[in-house]
PDB file of C-alpha atoms in Angstrom:
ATOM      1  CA  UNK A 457     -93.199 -17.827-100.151  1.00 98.00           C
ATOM      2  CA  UNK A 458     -96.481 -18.098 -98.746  1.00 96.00           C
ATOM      3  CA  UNK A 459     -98.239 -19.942 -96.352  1.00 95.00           C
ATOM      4  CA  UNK A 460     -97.649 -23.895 -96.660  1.00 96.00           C
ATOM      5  CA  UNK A 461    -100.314 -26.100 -96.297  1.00 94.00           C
ATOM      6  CA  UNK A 462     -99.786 -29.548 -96.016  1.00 92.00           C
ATOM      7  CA  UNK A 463     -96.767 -32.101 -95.270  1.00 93.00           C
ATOM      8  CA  UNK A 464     -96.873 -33.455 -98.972  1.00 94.00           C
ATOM      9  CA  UNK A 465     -96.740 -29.345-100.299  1.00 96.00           C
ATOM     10  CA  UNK A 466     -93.667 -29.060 -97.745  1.00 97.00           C
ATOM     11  CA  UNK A 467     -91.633 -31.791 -99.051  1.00 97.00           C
ATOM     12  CA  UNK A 468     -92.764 -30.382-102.855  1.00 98.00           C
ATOM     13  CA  UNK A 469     -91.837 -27.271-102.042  1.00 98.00           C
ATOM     14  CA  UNK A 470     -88.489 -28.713-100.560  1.00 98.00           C
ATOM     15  CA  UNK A 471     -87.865 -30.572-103.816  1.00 98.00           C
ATOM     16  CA  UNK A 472     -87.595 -27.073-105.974  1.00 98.00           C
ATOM     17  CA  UNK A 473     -86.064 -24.674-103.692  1.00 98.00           C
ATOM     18  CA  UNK A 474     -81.939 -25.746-105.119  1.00 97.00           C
ATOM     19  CA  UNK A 475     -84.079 -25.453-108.279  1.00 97.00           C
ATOM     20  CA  UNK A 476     -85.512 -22.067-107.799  1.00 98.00           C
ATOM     21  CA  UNK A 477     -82.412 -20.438-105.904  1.00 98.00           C
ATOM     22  CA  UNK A 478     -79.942 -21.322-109.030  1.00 98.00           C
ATOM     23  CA  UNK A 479     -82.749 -20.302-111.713  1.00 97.00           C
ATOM     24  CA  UNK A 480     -83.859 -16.603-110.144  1.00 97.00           C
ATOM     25  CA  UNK A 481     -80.232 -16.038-108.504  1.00 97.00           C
ATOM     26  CA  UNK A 482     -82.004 -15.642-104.747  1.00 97.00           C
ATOM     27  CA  UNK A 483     -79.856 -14.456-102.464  1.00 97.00           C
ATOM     28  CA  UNK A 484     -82.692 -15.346 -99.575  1.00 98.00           C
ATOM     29  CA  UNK A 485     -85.455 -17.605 -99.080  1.00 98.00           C
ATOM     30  CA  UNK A 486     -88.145 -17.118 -96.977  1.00 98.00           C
ATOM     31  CA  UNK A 487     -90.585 -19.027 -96.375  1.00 98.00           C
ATOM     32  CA  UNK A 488     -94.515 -19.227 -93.923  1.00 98.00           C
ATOM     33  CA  UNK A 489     -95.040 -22.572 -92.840  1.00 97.00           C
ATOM     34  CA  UNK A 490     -97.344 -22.017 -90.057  1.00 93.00           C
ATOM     35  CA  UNK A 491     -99.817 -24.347 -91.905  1.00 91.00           C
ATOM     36  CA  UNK A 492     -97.285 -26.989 -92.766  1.00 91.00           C
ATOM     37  CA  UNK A 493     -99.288 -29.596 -90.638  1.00 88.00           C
ATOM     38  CA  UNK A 494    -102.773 -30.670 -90.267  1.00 74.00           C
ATOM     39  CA  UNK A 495    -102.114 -30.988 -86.171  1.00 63.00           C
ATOM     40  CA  UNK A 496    -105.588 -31.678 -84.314  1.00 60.00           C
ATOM     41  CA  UNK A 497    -109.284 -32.089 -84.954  1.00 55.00           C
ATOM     42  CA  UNK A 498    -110.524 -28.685 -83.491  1.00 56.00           C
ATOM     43  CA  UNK A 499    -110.620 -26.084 -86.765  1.00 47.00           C
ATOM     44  CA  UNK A 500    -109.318 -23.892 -83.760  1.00 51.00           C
ATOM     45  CA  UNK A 501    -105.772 -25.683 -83.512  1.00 52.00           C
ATOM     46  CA  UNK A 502    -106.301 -27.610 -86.764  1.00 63.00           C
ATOM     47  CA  UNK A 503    -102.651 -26.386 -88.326  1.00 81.00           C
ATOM     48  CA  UNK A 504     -98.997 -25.879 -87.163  1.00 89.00           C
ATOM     49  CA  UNK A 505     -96.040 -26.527 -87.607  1.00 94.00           C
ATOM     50  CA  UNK A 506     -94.157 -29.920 -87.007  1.00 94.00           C
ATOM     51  CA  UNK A 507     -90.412 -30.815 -86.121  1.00 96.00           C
ATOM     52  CA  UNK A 508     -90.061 -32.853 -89.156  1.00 96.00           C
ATOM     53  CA  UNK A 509     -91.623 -30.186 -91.731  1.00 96.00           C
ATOM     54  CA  UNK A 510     -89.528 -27.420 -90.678  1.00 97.00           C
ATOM     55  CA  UNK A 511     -86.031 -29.726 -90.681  1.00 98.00           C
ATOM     56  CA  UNK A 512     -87.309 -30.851 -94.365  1.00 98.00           C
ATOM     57  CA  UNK A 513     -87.888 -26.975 -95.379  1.00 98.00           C
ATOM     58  CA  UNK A 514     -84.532 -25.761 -93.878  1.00 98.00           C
ATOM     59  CA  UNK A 515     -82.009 -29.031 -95.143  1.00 98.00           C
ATOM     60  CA  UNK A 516     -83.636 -27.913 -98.862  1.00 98.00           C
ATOM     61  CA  UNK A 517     -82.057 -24.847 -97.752  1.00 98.00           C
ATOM     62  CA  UNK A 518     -84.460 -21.930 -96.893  1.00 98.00           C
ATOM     63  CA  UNK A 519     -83.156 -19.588 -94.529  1.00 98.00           C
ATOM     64  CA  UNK A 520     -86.178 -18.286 -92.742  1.00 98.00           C
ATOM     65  CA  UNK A 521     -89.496 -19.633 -91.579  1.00 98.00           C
ATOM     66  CA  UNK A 522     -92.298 -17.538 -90.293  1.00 98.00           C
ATOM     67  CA  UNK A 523     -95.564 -17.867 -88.690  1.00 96.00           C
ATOM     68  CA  UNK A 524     -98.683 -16.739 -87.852  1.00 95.00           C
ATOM     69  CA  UNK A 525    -101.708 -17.142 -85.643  1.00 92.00           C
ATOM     70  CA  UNK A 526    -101.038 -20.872 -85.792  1.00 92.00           C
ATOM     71  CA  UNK A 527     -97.583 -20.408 -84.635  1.00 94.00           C
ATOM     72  CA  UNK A 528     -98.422 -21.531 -81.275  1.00 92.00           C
ATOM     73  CA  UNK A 529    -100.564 -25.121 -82.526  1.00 88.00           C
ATOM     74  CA  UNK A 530     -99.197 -28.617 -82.477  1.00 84.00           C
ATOM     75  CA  UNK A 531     -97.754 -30.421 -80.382  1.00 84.00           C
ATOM     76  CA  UNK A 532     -93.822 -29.121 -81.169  1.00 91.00           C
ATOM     77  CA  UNK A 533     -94.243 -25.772 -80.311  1.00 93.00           C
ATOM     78  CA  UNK A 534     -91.361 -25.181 -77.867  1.00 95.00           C
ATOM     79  CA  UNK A 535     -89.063 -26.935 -79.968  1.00 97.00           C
ATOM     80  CA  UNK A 536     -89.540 -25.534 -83.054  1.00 96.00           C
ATOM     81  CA  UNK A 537     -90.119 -21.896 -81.753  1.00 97.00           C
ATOM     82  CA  UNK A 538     -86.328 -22.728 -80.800  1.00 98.00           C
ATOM     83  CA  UNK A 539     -84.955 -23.148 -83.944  1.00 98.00           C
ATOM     84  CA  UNK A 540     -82.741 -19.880 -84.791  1.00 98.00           C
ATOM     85  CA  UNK A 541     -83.886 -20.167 -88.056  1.00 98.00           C
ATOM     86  CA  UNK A 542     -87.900 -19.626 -87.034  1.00 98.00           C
ATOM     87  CA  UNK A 543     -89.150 -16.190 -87.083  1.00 98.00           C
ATOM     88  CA  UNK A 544     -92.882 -15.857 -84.725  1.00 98.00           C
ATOM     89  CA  UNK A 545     -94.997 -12.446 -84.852  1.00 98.00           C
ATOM     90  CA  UNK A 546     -92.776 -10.133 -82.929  1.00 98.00           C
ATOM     91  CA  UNK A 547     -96.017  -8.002 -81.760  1.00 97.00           C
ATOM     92  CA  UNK A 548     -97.506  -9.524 -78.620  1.00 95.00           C
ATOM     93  CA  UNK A 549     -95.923 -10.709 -75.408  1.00 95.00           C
ATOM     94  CA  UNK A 550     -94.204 -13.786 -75.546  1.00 94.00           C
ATOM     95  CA  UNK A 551     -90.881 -15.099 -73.913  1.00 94.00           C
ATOM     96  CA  UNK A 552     -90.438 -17.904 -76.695  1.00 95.00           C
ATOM     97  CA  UNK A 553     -88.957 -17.617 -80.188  1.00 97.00           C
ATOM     98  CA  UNK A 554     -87.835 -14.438 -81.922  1.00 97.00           C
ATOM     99  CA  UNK A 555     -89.790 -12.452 -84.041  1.00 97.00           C
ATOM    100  CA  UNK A 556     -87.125 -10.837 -85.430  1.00 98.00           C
ATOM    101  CA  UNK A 557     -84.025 -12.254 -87.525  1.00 98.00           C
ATOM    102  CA  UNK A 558     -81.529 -11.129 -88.999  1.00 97.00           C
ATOM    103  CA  UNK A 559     -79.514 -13.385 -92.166  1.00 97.00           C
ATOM    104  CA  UNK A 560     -75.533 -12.165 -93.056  1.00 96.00           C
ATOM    105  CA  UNK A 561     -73.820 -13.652 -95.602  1.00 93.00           C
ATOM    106  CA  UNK A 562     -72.646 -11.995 -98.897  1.00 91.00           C
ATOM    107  CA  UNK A 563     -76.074  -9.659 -98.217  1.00 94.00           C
ATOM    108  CA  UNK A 564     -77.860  -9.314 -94.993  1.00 96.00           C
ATOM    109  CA  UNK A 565     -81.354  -9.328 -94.532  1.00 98.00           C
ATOM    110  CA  UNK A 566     -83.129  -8.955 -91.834  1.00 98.00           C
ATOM    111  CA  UNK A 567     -87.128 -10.657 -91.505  1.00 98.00           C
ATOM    112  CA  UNK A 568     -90.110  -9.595 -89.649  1.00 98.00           C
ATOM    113  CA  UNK A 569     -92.895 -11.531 -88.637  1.00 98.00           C
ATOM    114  CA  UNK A 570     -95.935  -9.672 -86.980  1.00 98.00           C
ATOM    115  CA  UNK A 571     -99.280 -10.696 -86.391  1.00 97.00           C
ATOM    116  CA  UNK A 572    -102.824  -8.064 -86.916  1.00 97.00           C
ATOM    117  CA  UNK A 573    -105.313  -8.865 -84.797  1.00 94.00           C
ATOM    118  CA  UNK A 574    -107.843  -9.400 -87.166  1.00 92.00           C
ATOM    119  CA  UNK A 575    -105.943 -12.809 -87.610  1.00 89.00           C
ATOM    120  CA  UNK A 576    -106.441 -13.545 -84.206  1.00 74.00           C
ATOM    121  CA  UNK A 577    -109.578 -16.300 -83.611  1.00 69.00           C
ATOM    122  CA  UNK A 578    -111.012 -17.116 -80.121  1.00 63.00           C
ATOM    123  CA  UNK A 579    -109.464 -20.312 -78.514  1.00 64.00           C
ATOM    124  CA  UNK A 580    -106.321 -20.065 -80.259  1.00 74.00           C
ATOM    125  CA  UNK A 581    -103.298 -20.600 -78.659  1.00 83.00           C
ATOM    126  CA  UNK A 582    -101.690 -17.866 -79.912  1.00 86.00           C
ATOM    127  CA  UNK A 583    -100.897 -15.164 -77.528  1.00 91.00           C
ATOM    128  CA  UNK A 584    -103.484 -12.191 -78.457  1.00 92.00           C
ATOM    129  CA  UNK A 585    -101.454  -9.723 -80.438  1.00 95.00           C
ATOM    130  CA  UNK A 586    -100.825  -5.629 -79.894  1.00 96.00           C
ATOM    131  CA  UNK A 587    -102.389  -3.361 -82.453  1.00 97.00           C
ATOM    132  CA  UNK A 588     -99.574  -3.103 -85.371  1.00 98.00           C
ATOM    133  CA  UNK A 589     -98.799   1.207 -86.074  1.00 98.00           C
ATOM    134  CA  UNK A 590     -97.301   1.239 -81.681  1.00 97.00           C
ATOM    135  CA  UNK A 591     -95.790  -1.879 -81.690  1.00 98.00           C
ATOM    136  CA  UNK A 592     -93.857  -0.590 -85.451  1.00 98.00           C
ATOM    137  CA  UNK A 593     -92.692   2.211 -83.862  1.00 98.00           C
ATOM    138  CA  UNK A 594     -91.217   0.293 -80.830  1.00 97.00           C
ATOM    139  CA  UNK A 595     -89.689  -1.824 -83.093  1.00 97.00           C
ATOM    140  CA  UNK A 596     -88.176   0.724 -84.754  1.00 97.00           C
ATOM    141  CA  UNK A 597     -86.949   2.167 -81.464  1.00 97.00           C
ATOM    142  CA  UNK A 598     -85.447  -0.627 -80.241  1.00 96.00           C
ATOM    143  CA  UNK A 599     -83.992  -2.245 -83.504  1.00 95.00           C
ATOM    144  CA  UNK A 600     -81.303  -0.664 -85.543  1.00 92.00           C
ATOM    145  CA  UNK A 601     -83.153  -1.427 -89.033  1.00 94.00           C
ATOM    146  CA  UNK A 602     -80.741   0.131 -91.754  1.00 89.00           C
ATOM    147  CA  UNK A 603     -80.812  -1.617 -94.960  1.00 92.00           C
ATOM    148  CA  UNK A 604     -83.040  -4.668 -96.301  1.00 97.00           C
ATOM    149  CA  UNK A 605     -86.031  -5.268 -94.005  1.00 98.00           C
ATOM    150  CA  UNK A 606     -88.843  -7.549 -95.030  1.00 98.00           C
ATOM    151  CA  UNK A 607     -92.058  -8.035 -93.048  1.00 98.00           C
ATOM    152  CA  UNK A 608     -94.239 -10.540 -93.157  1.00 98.00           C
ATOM    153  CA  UNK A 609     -97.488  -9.276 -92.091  1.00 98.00           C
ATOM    154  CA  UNK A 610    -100.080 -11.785 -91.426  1.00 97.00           C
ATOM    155  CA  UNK A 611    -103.533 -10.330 -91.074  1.00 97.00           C
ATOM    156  CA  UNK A 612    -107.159 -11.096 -92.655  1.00 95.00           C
ATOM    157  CA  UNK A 613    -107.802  -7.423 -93.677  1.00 96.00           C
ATOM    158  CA  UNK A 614    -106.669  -5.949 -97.570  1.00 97.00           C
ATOM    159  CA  UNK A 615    -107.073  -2.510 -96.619  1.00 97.00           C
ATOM    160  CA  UNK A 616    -104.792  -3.131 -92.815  1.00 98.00           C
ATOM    161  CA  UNK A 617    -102.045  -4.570 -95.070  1.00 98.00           C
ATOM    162  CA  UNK A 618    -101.828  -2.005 -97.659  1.00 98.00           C
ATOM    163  CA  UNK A 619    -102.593   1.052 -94.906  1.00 98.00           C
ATOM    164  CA  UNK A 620     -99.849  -0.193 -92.686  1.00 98.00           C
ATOM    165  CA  UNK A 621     -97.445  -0.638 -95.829  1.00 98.00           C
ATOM    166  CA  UNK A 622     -98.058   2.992 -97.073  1.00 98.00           C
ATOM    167  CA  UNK A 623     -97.492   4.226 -93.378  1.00 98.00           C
ATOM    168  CA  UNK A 624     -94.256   2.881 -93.177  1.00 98.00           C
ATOM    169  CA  UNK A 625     -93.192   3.362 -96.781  1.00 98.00           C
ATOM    170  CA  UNK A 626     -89.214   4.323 -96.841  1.00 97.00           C
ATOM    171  CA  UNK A 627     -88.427   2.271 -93.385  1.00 97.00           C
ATOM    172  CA  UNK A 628     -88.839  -1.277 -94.618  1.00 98.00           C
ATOM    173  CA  UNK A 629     -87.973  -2.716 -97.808  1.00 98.00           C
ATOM    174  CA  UNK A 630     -90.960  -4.740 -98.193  1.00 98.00           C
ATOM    175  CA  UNK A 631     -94.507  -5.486 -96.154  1.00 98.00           C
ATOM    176  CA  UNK A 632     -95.986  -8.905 -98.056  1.00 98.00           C
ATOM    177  CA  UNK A 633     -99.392 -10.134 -96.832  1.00 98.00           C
ATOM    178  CA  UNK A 634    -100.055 -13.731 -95.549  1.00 97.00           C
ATOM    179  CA  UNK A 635    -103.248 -15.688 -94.292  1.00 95.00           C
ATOM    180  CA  UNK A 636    -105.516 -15.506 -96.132  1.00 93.00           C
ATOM    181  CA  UNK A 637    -103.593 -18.117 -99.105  1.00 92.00           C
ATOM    182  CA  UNK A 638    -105.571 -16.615-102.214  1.00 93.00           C
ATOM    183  CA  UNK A 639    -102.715 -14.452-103.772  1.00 96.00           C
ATOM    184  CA  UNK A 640    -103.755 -11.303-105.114  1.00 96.00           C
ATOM    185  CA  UNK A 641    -101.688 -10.719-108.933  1.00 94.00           C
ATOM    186  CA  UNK A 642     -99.858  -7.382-108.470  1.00 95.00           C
ATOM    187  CA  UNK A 643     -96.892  -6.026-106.085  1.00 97.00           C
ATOM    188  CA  UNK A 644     -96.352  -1.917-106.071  1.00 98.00           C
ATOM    189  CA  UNK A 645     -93.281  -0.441-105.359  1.00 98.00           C
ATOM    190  CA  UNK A 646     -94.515   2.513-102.906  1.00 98.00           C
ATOM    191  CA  UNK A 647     -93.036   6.314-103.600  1.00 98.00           C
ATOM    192  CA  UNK A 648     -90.460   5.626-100.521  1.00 98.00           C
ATOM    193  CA  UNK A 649     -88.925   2.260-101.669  1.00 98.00           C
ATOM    194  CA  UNK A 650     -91.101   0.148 -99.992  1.00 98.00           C
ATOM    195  CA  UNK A 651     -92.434  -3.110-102.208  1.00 98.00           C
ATOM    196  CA  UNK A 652     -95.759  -4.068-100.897  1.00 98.00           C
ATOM    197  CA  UNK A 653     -97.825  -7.675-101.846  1.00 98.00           C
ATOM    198  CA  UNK A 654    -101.253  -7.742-100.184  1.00 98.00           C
ATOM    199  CA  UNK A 655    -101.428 -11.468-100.116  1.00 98.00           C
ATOM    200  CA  UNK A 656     -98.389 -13.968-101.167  1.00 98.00           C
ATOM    201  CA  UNK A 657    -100.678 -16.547-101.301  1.00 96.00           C
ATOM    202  CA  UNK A 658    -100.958 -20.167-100.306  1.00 95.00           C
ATOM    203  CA  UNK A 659     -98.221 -23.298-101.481  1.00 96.00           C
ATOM    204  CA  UNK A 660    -100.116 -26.255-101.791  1.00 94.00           C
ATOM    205  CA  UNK A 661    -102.926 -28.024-103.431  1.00 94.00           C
ATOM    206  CA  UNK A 662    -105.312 -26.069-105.177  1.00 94.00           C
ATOM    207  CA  UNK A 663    -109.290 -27.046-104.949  1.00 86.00           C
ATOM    208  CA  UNK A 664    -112.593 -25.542-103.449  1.00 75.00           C
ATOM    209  CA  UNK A 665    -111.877 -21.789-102.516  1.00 77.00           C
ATOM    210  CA  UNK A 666    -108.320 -21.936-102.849  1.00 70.00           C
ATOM    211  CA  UNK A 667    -107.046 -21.987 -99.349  1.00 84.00           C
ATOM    212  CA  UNK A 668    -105.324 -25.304 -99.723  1.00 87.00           C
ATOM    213  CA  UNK A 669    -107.995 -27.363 -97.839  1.00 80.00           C
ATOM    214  CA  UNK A 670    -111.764 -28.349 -97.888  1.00 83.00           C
ATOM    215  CA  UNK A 671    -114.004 -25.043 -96.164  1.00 84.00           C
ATOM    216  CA  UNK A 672    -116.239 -26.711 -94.514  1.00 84.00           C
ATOM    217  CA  UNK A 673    -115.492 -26.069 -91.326  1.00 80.00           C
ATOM    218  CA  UNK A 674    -115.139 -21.953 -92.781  1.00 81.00           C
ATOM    219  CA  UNK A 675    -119.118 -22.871 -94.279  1.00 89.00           C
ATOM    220  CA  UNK A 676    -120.443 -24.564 -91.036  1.00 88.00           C
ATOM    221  CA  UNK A 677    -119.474 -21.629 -89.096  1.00 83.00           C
ATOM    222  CA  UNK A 678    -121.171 -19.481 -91.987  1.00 89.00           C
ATOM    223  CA  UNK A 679    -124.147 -21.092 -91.401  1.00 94.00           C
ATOM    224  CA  UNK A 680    -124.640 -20.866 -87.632  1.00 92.00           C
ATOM    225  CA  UNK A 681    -123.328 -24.803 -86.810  1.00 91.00           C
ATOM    226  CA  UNK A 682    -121.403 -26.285 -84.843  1.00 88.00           C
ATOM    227  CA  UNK A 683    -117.855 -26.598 -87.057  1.00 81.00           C
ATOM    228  CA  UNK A 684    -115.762 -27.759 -83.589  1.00 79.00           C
ATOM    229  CA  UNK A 685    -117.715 -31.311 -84.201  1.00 82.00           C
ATOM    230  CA  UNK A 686    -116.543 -31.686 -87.547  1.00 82.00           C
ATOM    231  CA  UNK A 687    -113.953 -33.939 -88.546  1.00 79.00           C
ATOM    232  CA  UNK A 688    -110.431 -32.928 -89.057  1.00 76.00           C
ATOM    233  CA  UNK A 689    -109.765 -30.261 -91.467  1.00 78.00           C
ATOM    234  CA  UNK A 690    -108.845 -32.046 -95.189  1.00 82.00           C
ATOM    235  CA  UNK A 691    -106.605 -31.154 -97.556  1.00 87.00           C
ATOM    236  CA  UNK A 692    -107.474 -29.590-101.039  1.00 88.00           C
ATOM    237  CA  UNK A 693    -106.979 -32.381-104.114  1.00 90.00           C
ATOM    238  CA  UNK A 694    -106.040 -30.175-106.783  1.00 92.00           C
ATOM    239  CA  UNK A 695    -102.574 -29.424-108.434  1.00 94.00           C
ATOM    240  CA  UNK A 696    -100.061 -28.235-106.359  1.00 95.00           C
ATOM    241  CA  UNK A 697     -99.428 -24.365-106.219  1.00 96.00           C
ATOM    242  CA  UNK A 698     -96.456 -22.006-105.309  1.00 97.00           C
ATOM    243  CA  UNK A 699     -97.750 -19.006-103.644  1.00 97.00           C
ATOM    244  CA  UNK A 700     -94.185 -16.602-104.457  1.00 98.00           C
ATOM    245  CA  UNK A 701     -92.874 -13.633-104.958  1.00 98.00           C
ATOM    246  CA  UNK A 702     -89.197 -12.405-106.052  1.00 98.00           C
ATOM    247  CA  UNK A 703     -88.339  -8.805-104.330  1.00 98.00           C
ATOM    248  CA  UNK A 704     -85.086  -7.058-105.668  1.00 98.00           C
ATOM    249  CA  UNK A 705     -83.855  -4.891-103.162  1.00 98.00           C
ATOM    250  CA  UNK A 706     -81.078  -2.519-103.315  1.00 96.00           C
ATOM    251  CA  UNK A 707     -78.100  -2.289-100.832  1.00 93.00           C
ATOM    252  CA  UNK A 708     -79.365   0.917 -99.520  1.00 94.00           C
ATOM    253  CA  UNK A 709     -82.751  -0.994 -98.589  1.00 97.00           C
ATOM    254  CA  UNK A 710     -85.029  -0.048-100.935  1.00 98.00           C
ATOM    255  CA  UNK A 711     -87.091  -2.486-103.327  1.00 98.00           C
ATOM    256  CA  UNK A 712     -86.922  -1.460-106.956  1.00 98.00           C
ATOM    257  CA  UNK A 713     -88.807  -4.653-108.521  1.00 98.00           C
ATOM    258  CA  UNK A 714     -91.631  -7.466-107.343  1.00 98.00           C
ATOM    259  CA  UNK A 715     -91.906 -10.371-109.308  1.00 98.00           C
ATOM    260  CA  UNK A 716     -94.637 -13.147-108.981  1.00 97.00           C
ATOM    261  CA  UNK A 717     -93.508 -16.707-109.731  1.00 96.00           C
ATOM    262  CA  UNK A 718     -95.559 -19.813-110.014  1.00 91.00           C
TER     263      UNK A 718
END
């Protein structure tokens, strides 16, 4: 599930997961919340993640909460980086959280979360990330990654996402696309098994250009202004939106169907 935006599209999105987990048989839930909370007035830390939105994701039951650039904004950062449940992008240098995790139970799964650098915004507080093909293939040297992988790849760029999916087609299950919350309509199953999504999406209100919140901080900066003395960012007023995908994955690791839900 993609990118959460909002406290009100958290506890919505709370309400159906029982729903959705009996009605598609899921096995796993996994869920970005790295925009879960509107957190400060500078467009540069305006989201995060709070203490409270990530207990009401994970009591609804989802297994597995991952991040972004915004991983590192609000003001419960070390505490929710120590949840064993939350998954941060595994790609830079940073002593707190995990960026990898891996769920047992009657299947095992294990999630990704990596960060491309063309997510990465000056004054962030997230830590500046590595470029993604060396830091794969020290991943894959240092992490015994037989059967289902999933990545969560959260990067600005279409053609990164879906060059980065095809060059690791047959080692990962599945590379799906976050940040940039408009979801694009079709998933491909790649020759080598790999399913690849180039953007899940957003889940949260819908309005303006889709991102879940008013742009005009995204338009100020457009225009040459100064967006840093604009008002705290605002959230979109439209119906709420699920930003989803459904990924069937064999035992052996490979996906064999992608399935958009709503």
């Amino acid at each position: 599930m993609g990118d959460v935006v909002g406290e009100e599209a958290a506890g919505w999105l709370a309400d159906r997961i029982g729903q959705l987990r009996d009605e598609h048989e899921l096995d796993w839930i996994v869920v970005n919340a790295e925009n879960g909370a509107v957190t400060g007035p500078n467009p540069m830390d305006g989201f995060g993640m709070t203490v409270e939105i990530v207990d009401t994701l994970l009591e609804a039951g989802v297994d597995a909460i991952t991040g972004g650039n915004h991983s590192w904004d609000g003001p419960d950062v070390d505490k929710i980086l120590a949840y064993p449940q939350m998954v941060r992008p595994l790609n830079l240098d940073e002593e707190r959280g995990q960026g990898l995790l891996t769920l047992r139970g009657n299947t095992t799964l294990t999630v990704i979360n990596l960060l491309s650098p063309t997510a990465e915004l000056p004054g962030m507080a997230a830590p500046k990330p590595h470029p993604l093909w060396p830091s794969w293939q020290e991943i894959t040297a240092e992490h015994d990654l037989t059967g289902p992988t999933v990545i969560d790849l959260h990067g600005e760029s279409p053609w990164e996402k879906a060059s980065f999916a095809a060059a690791l087609d047959g080692q990962a299950s599945a590379v799906v696309g976050t940040h940039t919350h408009d979801p694009t309509q079709r998933g491909h199953v790649l020759p080598g098994g790999t399913g690849y999504v180039t953007e899940l999406g957003m889940t949260g209100r819908l309005g303006h250009t889709g991102g879940g919140f008013d742009p005009m901080h995204f338009v100020a900066k457009m225009r040459g202004e100064d967006y840093t003395a604009l008002p705290a960012y605002t959230l979109a007023k439209g119906p709420l939106a699920l930003g989803a995908v459904i990924l069937d994955i064999d035992p052996a690791g490979a996906t064999t169907a992608i399935t958009r839900i709503a």
